[in-house]
Amino acid sequence: MSAFSRLWHRAPLWRMSLYTIFPFLLLAVIFPPAYLIRLLPALKPITASIHNHLGMVDEPPATDNAAADGGGGNGGGGDGAVTMLPITDRLTNSIPFAGRVLPLPAGVWHPVMSVVNGPHGEVLENILVRVEGHVVTGLIGAESNIQPVPESAITNIDSTCHDDRNFMSRVISAHPPAMECWFTAAVYPSSINRTAVIANRLKEEGFILPPVFLKTGWSYSQPAGDHNVNVETVTMFLNPVNTDATKALRSPESWTKENLAQQPAASDFVKRTDTWIAAWAPVLHDGFNGDMLATNEAQRARLSRDPAAPLPGQGSPLD
């Protein structure tokens, strides 16, 4: 009798562990923990494929990218399930978002509301605000899926990166279904998705919206197997008329692409925003992948300082 045979007959607990190792390995593939996905990225599409075949992924309605209307990602224009959040909460550095990490630009951000879209809540959207005194210096609309969604649901996700009205845009990756891009453009508050709801909430707190926003956004989609994708869009609206150099440029006409060359202060603000989002986009990418160790804390703090960020020490009325 071999050593293995003797051990097989004399060690029932060891024998049981051999029986159970296979179902546990199978469960680890179907429901992998986050650290295992980080260690084995190739496991992610395999898991998504298994979920799809088992019917564990519900297909949300095929909708266009809401970022074209100033919102976040692929939730379309539907209201979804809107939840008003405690606006007095203080958020800095980064927050958990849709099972990932959302890095925040410099300053203190306050939650405005959360929106859940899709028949089973597949798409999550968060709206955040940053204020200096009683003036809004920034708004964030972030949208991401909690479960993989069909490629057909995000066919227009990169449309904002190809708009002729953009000051600048960059397509970092364009190999469908994978895609990553960013852009900058000027918009009016009235063009932001869910303007009425956001404006009323901010008005209740005594906050003032600027007459124009500089809009900058980042979009990313990642294959998830079986023609499904994981996707995120982060749209940021920065107040460009809250500095000494630009405070007189309150007319939206001063911020059109055609007139920018005649407004040196506005042109400088736009150029600084272009430079900022180009450096901030990789940090958003790292947050999507849950890898905030790619940059150290000091580096992220430096990269997070957008052109509209309040100076250190300038507080918010909600502080």
CSV table of C-alpha atoms in Angstrom, one decimal:
chain,number,residue,atom,x,y,z
A,1,MET,CA,0.0,0.0,0.0
A,2,SER,CA,1.4,3.4,-1.0
A,3,ALA,CA,1.8,6.3,1.4
A,4,PHE,CA,-1.1,8.1,-0.4
A,5,SER,CA,-3.4,5.2,0.1
A,6,ARG,CA,-2.5,4.8,3.8
A,7,LEU,CA,-3.1,8.6,4.3
A,8,TRP,CA,-6.4,8.3,2.4
A,9,HIS,CA,-7.7,5.6,4.7
A,10,ARG,CA,-6.3,7.0,8.0
A,11,ALA,CA,-7.0,10.8,7.6
A,12,PRO,CA,-10.7,11.4,7.1
A,13,LEU,CA,-10.4,15.2,7.6
A,14,TRP,CA,-7.7,15.4,5.0
A,15,ARG,CA,-9.8,13.3,2.7
A,16,MET,CA,-12.8,15.6,3.2
A,17,SER,CA,-10.6,18.7,2.4
A,18,LEU,CA,-9.8,17.1,-1.0
A,19,TYR,CA,-13.5,16.6,-1.7
A,20,THR,CA,-14.3,20.2,-0.8
A,21,ILE,CA,-11.4,22.0,-2.6
A,22,PHE,CA,-13.1,21.7,-6.0
A,23,PRO,CA,-16.5,23.3,-5.0
A,24,PHE,CA,-14.6,26.1,-3.2
A,25,LEU,CA,-12.4,26.8,-6.2
A,26,LEU,CA,-15.6,26.9,-8.3
A,27,LEU,CA,-17.2,29.4,-5.9
A,28,ALA,CA,-14.0,31.5,-5.9
A,29,VAL,CA,-14.3,31.8,-9.7
A,30,ILE,CA,-18.0,32.6,-9.7
A,31,PHE,CA,-17.8,35.0,-6.8
A,32,PRO,CA,-14.2,36.2,-6.6
A,33,PRO,CA,-13.2,38.6,-3.8
A,34,ALA,CA,-11.8,42.0,-4.9
A,35,TYR,CA,-8.2,41.1,-3.9
A,36,LEU,CA,-8.3,38.0,-6.1
A,37,ILE,CA,-9.4,40.0,-9.1
A,38,ARG,CA,-6.6,42.5,-8.5
A,39,LEU,CA,-4.1,39.6,-8.4
A,40,LEU,CA,-5.6,37.8,-11.4
A,41,PRO,CA,-7.2,40.4,-13.7
A,42,ALA,CA,-7.9,37.7,-16.3
A,43,LEU,CA,-10.4,36.2,-13.9
A,44,LYS,CA,-12.7,39.2,-14.3
A,45,PRO,CA,-14.0,38.4,-17.9
A,46,ILE,CA,-14.3,34.7,-16.9
A,47,THR,CA,-16.5,35.6,-14.0
A,48,ALA,CA,-18.6,38.0,-16.1
A,49,SER,CA,-19.1,35.2,-18.7
A,50,ILE,CA,-20.2,32.7,-16.0
A,51,HIS,CA,-22.6,35.3,-14.6
A,52,ASN,CA,-24.1,36.0,-18.0
A,53,HIS,CA,-24.6,32.3,-18.8
A,54,LEU,CA,-26.2,31.7,-15.4
A,55,GLY,CA,-28.6,34.6,-16.0
A,56,MET,CA,-27.1,36.6,-13.1
A,57,VAL,CA,-26.8,39.8,-15.2
A,58,ASP,CA,-30.0,41.7,-16.0
A,59,GLU,CA,-29.9,43.8,-19.1
A,60,PRO,CA,-30.7,47.4,-18.4
A,61,PRO,CA,-32.7,49.4,-21.0
A,62,ALA,CA,-30.5,50.4,-23.9
A,63,THR,CA,-30.0,54.1,-23.5
A,64,ASP,CA,-27.7,56.8,-24.8
A,65,ASN,CA,-25.0,58.4,-22.8
A,66,ALA,CA,-26.4,61.0,-20.5
A,67,ALA,CA,-23.1,62.9,-20.5
A,68,ALA,CA,-24.2,64.5,-23.8
A,69,ASP,CA,-26.8,66.3,-21.7
A,70,GLY,CA,-24.3,67.2,-19.0
A,71,GLY,CA,-25.0,64.3,-16.8
A,72,GLY,CA,-22.9,61.2,-16.0
A,73,GLY,CA,-22.8,58.0,-18.0
A,74,ASN,CA,-25.2,55.5,-19.5
A,75,GLY,CA,-28.3,56.2,-17.5
A,76,GLY,CA,-30.0,58.2,-20.1
A,77,GLY,CA,-32.4,60.9,-19.2
A,78,GLY,CA,-34.7,58.8,-16.9
A,79,ASP,CA,-35.2,59.9,-13.4
A,80,GLY,CA,-34.5,56.5,-11.8
A,81,ALA,CA,-34.8,56.2,-8.0
A,82,VAL,CA,-33.6,59.5,-6.7
A,83,THR,CA,-32.4,59.7,-3.1
A,84,MET,CA,-31.5,63.1,-1.5
A,85,LEU,CA,-28.4,62.8,0.6
A,86,PRO,CA,-27.3,64.8,3.7
A,87,ILE,CA,-25.6,67.7,2.1
A,88,THR,CA,-23.7,68.5,5.3
A,89,ASP,CA,-21.6,65.4,4.9
A,90,ARG,CA,-17.9,66.3,4.2
A,91,LEU,CA,-16.1,64.2,1.5
A,92,THR,CA,-12.4,64.5,0.7
A,93,ASN,CA,-9.7,62.6,-1.2
A,94,SER,CA,-11.9,59.7,-2.5
A,95,ILE,CA,-15.1,57.8,-1.9
A,96,PRO,CA,-16.3,54.3,-2.5
A,97,PHE,CA,-18.5,54.3,-5.7
A,98,ALA,CA,-20.2,51.4,-7.4
A,99,GLY,CA,-17.8,48.9,-5.9
A,100,ARG,CA,-14.9,51.0,-7.1
A,101,VAL,CA,-13.1,54.1,-5.9
A,102,LEU,CA,-14.0,57.7,-7.1
A,103,PRO,CA,-11.0,60.1,-6.5
A,104,LEU,CA,-12.2,63.6,-5.7
A,105,PRO,CA,-10.6,66.9,-6.8
A,106,ALA,CA,-9.2,69.2,-4.1
A,107,GLY,CA,-11.4,70.7,-1.5
A,108,VAL,CA,-14.4,69.5,0.5
A,109,TRP,CA,-17.2,67.9,-1.5
A,110,HIS,CA,-20.8,67.5,-0.3
A,111,PRO,CA,-23.3,64.9,-1.5
A,112,VAL,CA,-26.4,66.2,-3.2
A,113,MET,CA,-28.2,63.1,-4.3
A,114,SER,CA,-27.9,59.6,-5.6
A,115,VAL,CA,-29.7,58.1,-8.5
A,116,VAL,CA,-30.2,54.3,-9.2
A,117,ASN,CA,-31.2,53.3,-12.8
A,118,GLY,CA,-31.9,50.0,-14.5
A,119,PRO,CA,-34.6,47.4,-13.7
A,120,HIS,CA,-32.5,46.0,-10.8
A,121,GLY,CA,-30.3,49.0,-10.0
A,122,GLU,CA,-27.5,48.2,-12.3
A,123,VAL,CA,-26.4,51.8,-12.8
A,124,LEU,CA,-25.5,54.2,-10.0
A,125,GLU,CA,-25.1,58.0,-10.3
A,126,ASN,CA,-23.8,60.4,-7.6
A,127,ILE,CA,-24.0,64.2,-7.6
A,128,LEU,CA,-21.6,66.1,-5.4
A,129,VAL,CA,-21.0,69.8,-4.9
A,130,ARG,CA,-18.1,72.0,-3.7
A,131,VAL,CA,-18.7,75.5,-2.4
A,132,GLU,CA,-16.6,78.5,-1.3
A,133,GLY,CA,-18.5,81.0,0.8
A,134,HIS,CA,-21.9,80.5,-0.8
A,135,VAL,CA,-20.7,80.2,-4.4
A,136,VAL,CA,-20.6,76.8,-6.1
A,137,THR,CA,-17.0,76.1,-7.3
A,138,GLY,CA,-17.7,72.7,-8.6
A,139,LEU,CA,-20.2,70.0,-9.4
A,140,ILE,CA,-19.5,66.3,-10.0
A,141,GLY,CA,-21.8,63.9,-11.8
A,142,ALA,CA,-20.4,60.4,-11.6
A,143,GLU,CA,-22.1,57.4,-13.1
A,144,SER,CA,-21.0,53.7,-13.2
A,145,ASN,CA,-22.5,50.3,-13.5
A,146,ILE,CA,-22.6,47.9,-10.5
A,147,GLN,CA,-23.0,44.8,-12.8
A,148,PRO,CA,-21.7,44.4,-16.4
A,149,VAL,CA,-24.0,45.9,-19.0
A,150,PRO,CA,-24.3,45.1,-22.8
A,151,GLU,CA,-22.1,46.9,-25.2
A,152,SER,CA,-25.3,48.1,-27.0
A,153,ALA,CA,-26.2,50.2,-23.9
A,154,ILE,CA,-23.1,52.4,-24.3
A,155,THR,CA,-22.8,52.9,-28.0
A,156,ASN,CA,-22.6,56.7,-27.6
A,157,ILE,CA,-20.4,56.9,-24.4
A,158,ASP,CA,-17.6,58.7,-26.3
A,159,SER,CA,-19.8,61.1,-28.1
A,160,THR,CA,-18.8,64.0,-25.9
A,161,CYS,CA,-15.2,63.5,-26.7
A,162,HIS,CA,-15.9,64.1,-30.4
A,163,ASP,CA,-18.0,67.2,-30.1
A,164,ASP,CA,-16.7,70.1,-32.3
A,165,ARG,CA,-17.6,72.6,-29.5
A,166,ASN,CA,-15.0,71.1,-27.2
A,167,PHE,CA,-12.0,73.2,-26.3
A,168,MET,CA,-9.9,70.1,-26.2
A,169,SER,CA,-10.4,66.3,-26.2
A,170,ARG,CA,-8.2,63.3,-26.1
A,171,VAL,CA,-9.0,59.7,-27.0
A,172,ILE,CA,-6.6,57.6,-24.9
A,173,SER,CA,-7.9,54.2,-26.0
A,174,ALA,CA,-10.3,53.5,-28.9
A,175,HIS,CA,-10.4,49.8,-29.4
A,176,PRO,CA,-14.1,48.9,-29.0
A,177,PRO,CA,-15.5,47.8,-26.6
A,178,ALA,CA,-12.6,49.3,-24.7
A,179,MET,CA,-12.5,53.1,-24.7
A,180,GLU,CA,-11.1,55.9,-22.6
A,181,CYS,CA,-11.2,59.6,-23.4
A,182,TRP,CA,-11.5,63.1,-21.8
A,183,PHE,CA,-12.7,66.5,-22.9
A,184,THR,CA,-13.2,70.1,-21.9
A,185,ALA,CA,-16.0,72.5,-22.9
A,186,ALA,CA,-18.1,75.4,-21.7
A,187,VAL,CA,-21.8,74.9,-20.7
A,188,TYR,CA,-24.5,76.8,-18.9
A,189,PRO,CA,-26.0,75.5,-15.7
A,190,SER,CA,-29.4,75.1,-17.5
A,191,SER,CA,-27.8,72.4,-19.7
A,192,ILE,CA,-26.8,70.1,-16.8
A,193,ASN,CA,-28.8,67.0,-16.5
A,194,ARG,CA,-31.5,67.2,-13.7
A,195,THR,CA,-30.8,71.0,-13.5
A,196,ALA,CA,-34.1,71.8,-11.7
A,197,VAL,CA,-33.6,69.2,-9.0
A,198,ILE,CA,-30.0,70.2,-8.3
A,199,ALA,CA,-30.7,73.9,-8.5
A,200,ASN,CA,-33.6,73.7,-6.1
A,201,ARG,CA,-31.6,71.7,-3.6
A,202,LEU,CA,-28.7,74.1,-3.7
A,203,LYS,CA,-31.0,77.1,-3.5
A,204,GLU,CA,-32.4,75.7,-0.3
A,205,GLU,CA,-28.9,75.8,1.2
A,206,GLY,CA,-28.4,79.4,-0.1
A,207,PHE,CA,-25.8,78.4,-2.7
A,208,ILE,CA,-25.3,80.4,-5.9
A,209,LEU,CA,-24.6,78.8,-9.3
A,210,PRO,CA,-22.3,80.7,-11.6
A,211,PRO,CA,-23.6,81.9,-15.0
A,212,VAL,CA,-21.2,79.5,-16.8
A,213,PHE,CA,-19.4,76.3,-16.0
A,214,LEU,CA,-16.3,74.9,-17.6
A,215,LYS,CA,-17.2,71.2,-18.1
A,216,THR,CA,-14.6,68.5,-18.2
A,217,GLY,CA,-15.3,64.8,-18.3
A,218,TRP,CA,-13.7,61.4,-18.4
A,219,SER,CA,-15.3,58.3,-19.9
A,220,TYR,CA,-14.0,54.7,-19.7
A,221,SER,CA,-15.4,51.3,-20.7
A,222,GLN,CA,-13.7,47.9,-20.2
A,223,PRO,CA,-14.7,44.6,-21.7
A,224,ALA,CA,-16.4,42.2,-19.3
A,225,GLY,CA,-16.9,39.1,-21.5
A,226,ASP,CA,-19.9,38.0,-23.6
A,227,HIS,CA,-20.4,41.4,-25.2
A,228,ASN,CA,-20.7,43.0,-21.8
A,229,VAL,CA,-18.7,45.9,-20.5
A,230,ASN,CA,-18.0,47.8,-17.2
A,231,VAL,CA,-18.2,51.5,-17.7
A,232,GLU,CA,-17.8,54.8,-15.8
A,233,THR,CA,-18.2,58.5,-16.7
A,234,VAL,CA,-17.1,61.3,-14.4
A,235,THR,CA,-18.3,64.8,-15.5
A,236,MET,CA,-17.0,67.8,-13.5
A,237,PHE,CA,-18.3,71.3,-13.8
A,238,LEU,CA,-15.8,74.0,-12.6
A,239,ASN,CA,-16.7,77.6,-11.8
A,240,PRO,CA,-14.4,79.7,-14.1
A,241,VAL,CA,-15.5,83.1,-12.9
A,242,ASN,CA,-14.6,82.9,-9.2
A,243,THR,CA,-11.1,84.2,-9.6
A,244,ASP,CA,-9.8,87.8,-9.7
A,245,ALA,CA,-8.6,87.4,-13.3
A,246,THR,CA,-12.0,86.0,-14.6
A,247,LYS,CA,-14.6,87.5,-12.3
A,248,ALA,CA,-15.6,90.1,-14.9
A,249,LEU,CA,-16.1,87.4,-17.6
A,250,ARG,CA,-19.6,86.5,-16.4
A,251,SER,CA,-21.2,86.5,-19.9
A,252,PRO,CA,-21.4,83.0,-21.5
A,253,GLU,CA,-20.2,84.7,-24.7
A,254,SER,CA,-16.8,85.2,-23.2
A,255,TRP,CA,-16.4,81.4,-22.9
A,256,THR,CA,-17.4,80.3,-26.4
A,257,LYS,CA,-14.7,78.5,-28.4
A,258,GLU,CA,-14.9,81.2,-31.1
A,259,ASN,CA,-14.3,84.1,-28.6
A,260,LEU,CA,-11.8,82.5,-26.4
A,261,ALA,CA,-8.8,84.0,-28.2
A,262,GLN,CA,-10.1,87.5,-27.4
A,263,GLN,CA,-10.2,86.7,-23.7
A,264,PRO,CA,-6.7,86.0,-22.4
A,265,ALA,CA,-7.9,85.3,-18.8
A,266,ALA,CA,-10.5,82.8,-20.0
A,267,SER,CA,-8.1,81.2,-22.4
A,268,ASP,CA,-5.6,80.7,-19.5
A,269,PHE,CA,-8.2,79.1,-17.3
A,270,VAL,CA,-9.2,76.7,-20.1
A,271,LYS,CA,-5.6,75.8,-20.8
A,272,ARG,CA,-5.0,75.1,-17.1
A,273,THR,CA,-8.1,72.9,-17.0
A,274,ASP,CA,-6.9,71.0,-20.1
A,275,THR,CA,-3.6,70.4,-18.3
A,276,TRP,CA,-5.3,69.4,-15.1
A,277,ILE,CA,-7.7,66.8,-16.6
A,278,ALA,CA,-4.9,65.3,-18.6
A,279,ALA,CA,-3.1,64.6,-15.4
A,280,TRP,CA,-6.2,63.7,-13.4
A,281,ALA,CA,-7.6,61.2,-15.9
A,282,PRO,CA,-5.0,58.5,-14.9
A,283,VAL,CA,-6.0,58.9,-11.3
A,284,LEU,CA,-9.7,58.3,-12.2
A,285,HIS,CA,-8.5,55.3,-14.2
A,286,ASP,CA,-6.7,53.9,-11.2
A,287,GLY,CA,-9.8,54.5,-9.0
A,288,PHE,CA,-12.0,52.5,-11.4
A,289,ASN,CA,-9.6,49.6,-11.1
A,290,GLY,CA,-9.5,50.0,-7.3
A,291,ASP,CA,-5.7,50.6,-7.5
A,292,MET,CA,-5.1,53.8,-5.5
A,293,LEU,CA,-1.6,52.7,-4.7
A,294,ALA,CA,-0.5,53.6,-8.3
A,295,THR,CA,0.1,57.2,-7.0
A,296,ASN,CA,1.1,58.2,-3.5
A,297,GLU,CA,-1.0,60.5,-1.3
A,298,ALA,CA,1.2,63.5,-1.8
A,299,GLN,CA,1.1,63.1,-5.6
A,300,ARG,CA,-2.7,62.7,-5.7
A,301,ALA,CA,-3.1,65.8,-3.5
A,302,ARG,CA,-1.0,67.8,-6.0
A,303,LEU,CA,-2.8,66.3,-9.1
A,304,SER,CA,-6.2,66.9,-7.5
A,305,ARG,CA,-5.9,70.7,-7.4
A,306,ASP,CA,-8.1,71.9,-10.3
A,307,PRO,CA,-8.1,75.5,-11.5
A,308,ALA,CA,-11.4,76.3,-9.6
A,309,ALA,CA,-10.4,74.7,-6.3
A,310,PRO,CA,-10.6,76.9,-3.2
A,311,LEU,CA,-7.2,77.9,-1.7
A,312,PRO,CA,-6.1,75.9,1.3
A,313,GLY,CA,-7.8,77.3,4.5
A,314,GLN,CA,-10.8,78.7,2.7
A,315,GLY,CA,-13.8,77.1,4.2
A,316,SER,CA,-17.3,76.1,3.2
A,317,PRO,CA,-20.5,77.4,4.9
A,318,LEU,CA,-21.3,73.8,5.6
A,319,ASP,CA,-18.0,73.3,7.6
